[in-house]
Coordinates of C-alpha atoms in Angstrom, one line a residue:
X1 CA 124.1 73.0 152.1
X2 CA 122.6 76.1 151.5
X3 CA 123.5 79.1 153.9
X4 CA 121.3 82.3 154.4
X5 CA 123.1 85.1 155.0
X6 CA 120.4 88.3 156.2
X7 CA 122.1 91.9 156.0
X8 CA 121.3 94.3 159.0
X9 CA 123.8 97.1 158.3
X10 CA 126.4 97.9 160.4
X11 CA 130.1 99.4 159.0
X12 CA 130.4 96.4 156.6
X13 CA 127.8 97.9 154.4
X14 CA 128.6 101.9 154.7
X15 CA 129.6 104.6 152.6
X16 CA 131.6 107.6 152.8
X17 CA 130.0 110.7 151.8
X18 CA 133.4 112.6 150.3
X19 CA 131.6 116.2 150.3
X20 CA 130.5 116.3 154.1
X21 CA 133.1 113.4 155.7
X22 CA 129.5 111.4 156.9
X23 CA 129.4 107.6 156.5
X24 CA 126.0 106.4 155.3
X25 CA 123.9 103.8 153.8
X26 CA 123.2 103.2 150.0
X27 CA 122.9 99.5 149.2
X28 CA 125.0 96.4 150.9
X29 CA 128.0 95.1 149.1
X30 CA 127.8 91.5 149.6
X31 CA 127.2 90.6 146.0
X32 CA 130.6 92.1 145.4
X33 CA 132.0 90.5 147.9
X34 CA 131.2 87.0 147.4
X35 CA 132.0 87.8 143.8
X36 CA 135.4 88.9 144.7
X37 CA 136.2 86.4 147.3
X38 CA 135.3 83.9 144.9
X39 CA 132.6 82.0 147.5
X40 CA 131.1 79.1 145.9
X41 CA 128.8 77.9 148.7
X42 CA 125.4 78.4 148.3
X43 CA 124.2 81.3 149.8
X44 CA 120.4 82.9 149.8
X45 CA 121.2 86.7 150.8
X46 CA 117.9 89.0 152.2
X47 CA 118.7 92.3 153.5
X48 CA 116.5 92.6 156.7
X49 CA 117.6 96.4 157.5
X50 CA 120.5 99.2 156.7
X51 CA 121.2 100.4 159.8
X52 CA 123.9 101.6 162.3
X53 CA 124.3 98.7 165.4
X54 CA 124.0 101.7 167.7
X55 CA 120.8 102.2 166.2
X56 CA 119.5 99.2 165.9
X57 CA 116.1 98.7 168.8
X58 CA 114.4 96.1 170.1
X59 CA 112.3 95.4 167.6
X60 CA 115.1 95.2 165.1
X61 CA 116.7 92.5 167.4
X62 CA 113.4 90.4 167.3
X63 CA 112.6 90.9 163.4
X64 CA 116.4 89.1 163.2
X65 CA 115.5 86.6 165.1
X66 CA 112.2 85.6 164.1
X67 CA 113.6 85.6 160.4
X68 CA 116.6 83.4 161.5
X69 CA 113.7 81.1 163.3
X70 CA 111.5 81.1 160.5
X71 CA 114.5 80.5 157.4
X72 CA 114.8 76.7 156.0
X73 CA 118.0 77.0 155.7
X74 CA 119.9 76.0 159.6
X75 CA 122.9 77.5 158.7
X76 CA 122.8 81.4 159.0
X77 CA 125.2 84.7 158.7
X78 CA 124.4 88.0 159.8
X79 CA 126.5 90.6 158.5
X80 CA 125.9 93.6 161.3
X81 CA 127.3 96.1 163.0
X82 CA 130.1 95.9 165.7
X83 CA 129.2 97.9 168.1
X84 CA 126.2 95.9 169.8
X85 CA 126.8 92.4 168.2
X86 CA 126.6 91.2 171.6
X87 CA 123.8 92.4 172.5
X88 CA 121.6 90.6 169.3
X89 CA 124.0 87.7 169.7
X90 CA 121.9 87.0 173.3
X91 CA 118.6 87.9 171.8
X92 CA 119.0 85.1 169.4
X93 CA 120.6 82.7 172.2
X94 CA 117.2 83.1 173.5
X95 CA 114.9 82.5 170.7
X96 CA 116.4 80.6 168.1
X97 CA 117.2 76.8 168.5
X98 CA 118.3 73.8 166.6
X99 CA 120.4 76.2 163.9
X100 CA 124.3 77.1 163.6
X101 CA 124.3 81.5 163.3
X102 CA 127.3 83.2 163.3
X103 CA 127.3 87.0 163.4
X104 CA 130.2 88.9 161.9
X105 CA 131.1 92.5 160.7
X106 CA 133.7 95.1 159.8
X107 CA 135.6 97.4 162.0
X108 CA 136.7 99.5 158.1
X109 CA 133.9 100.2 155.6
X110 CA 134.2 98.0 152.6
X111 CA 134.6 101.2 150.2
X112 CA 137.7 102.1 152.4
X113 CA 139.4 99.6 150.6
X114 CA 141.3 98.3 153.4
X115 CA 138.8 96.6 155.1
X116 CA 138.5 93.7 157.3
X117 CA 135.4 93.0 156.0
X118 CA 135.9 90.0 153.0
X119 CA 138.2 88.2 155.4
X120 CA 135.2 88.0 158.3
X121 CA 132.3 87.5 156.0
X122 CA 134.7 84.3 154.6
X123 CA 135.5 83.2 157.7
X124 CA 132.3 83.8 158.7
X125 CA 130.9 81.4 155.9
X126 CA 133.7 78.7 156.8
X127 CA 131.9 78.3 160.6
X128 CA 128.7 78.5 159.6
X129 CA 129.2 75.0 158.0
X130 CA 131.3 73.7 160.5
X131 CA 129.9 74.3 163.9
X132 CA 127.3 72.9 165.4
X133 CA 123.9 74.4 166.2
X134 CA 124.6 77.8 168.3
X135 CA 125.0 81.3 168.7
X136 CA 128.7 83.0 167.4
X137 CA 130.7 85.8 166.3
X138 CA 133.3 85.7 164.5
X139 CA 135.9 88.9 163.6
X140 CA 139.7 88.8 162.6
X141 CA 139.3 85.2 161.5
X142 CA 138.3 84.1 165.6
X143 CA 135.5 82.7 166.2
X144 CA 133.3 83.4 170.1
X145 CA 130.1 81.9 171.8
X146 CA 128.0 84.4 171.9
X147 CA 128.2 84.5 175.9
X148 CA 132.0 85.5 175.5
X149 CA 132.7 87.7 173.9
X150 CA 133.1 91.5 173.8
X151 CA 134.6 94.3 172.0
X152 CA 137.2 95.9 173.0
X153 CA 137.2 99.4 172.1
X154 CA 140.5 100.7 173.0
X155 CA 141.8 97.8 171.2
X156 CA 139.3 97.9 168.1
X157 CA 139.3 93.9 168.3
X158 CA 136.7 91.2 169.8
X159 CA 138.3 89.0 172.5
X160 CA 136.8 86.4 175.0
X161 CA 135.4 87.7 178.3
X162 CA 136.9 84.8 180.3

């Protein structure tokens, strides 16, 4: 069972500019990270976009989901941004059927070095083959229908709405 994981962005994939304090965006990490998580399922990795969620438009939200539509592959990972996760998480509840996707991300960029970052994109990878067909997130090794869930951001952690 091959799983496609498409890149959007997001803090997972950012850098930190050491002369001028900015984060930014070079290239993703998630080579490395597979590499250094030792993942041995079969994964087919596209980036679709390098961008901040807060960013991210529309248009963004429906390139993701007509690529998630249009894959082979029915299990899927986006690695995006935390910020609006939500808000693609109910674009895709409303285009894209009969396939498991589970959206996950970082709260710490992964060249912080503490990051929480391997452990969701593993966990991430460990519900996309178990659930069945639907719409997730999954941060800090939980795992949310896409319809509850939110961030909290005085707490920096996801948690159910009801």
């Amino acid at each position: 069972m091959k799983i496609r994981i498409f890149i959007t962005g997001g803090t997972f994939d950012k850098e930190y500019n050491m002369l001028n304090g900015q984060l930014y965006f070079k290239d993703t990490h998630l080579p490395e990270l597979l590499e250094k998580g030792r993942n041995l399922v079969p994964v087919e990795i596209r980036t679709l976009m390098m961008v901040d969620s807060l960013e991210m438009t529309e248009e963004d939200r429906a390139l993701i989901a007509y690529q998630c539509e249009q894959c082979e592959e029915e299990r899927i990972v986006i690695t995006h941004g935390t910020d609006t996760m939500d808000q693609t998480a109910r674009v895709l509840a409303q285009t894209v059927k009969n396939k498991t996707v589970v959206i996950t991300g970082a709260m710490i960029p992964i060249k912080f070095g503490s990051s929480d970052g391997l452990f969701n994109l593993g966990s991430a990878l460990a519900f996309a083959q178990t659930l069945p067909h639907g719409i997730y997130v999954a941060m800090n090794g939980r795992c949310f229908n896409w319809d509850n869930v939110r961030k909290n951001r005085q707490t920096g952690v996801f948690e159910e709405l009801k």
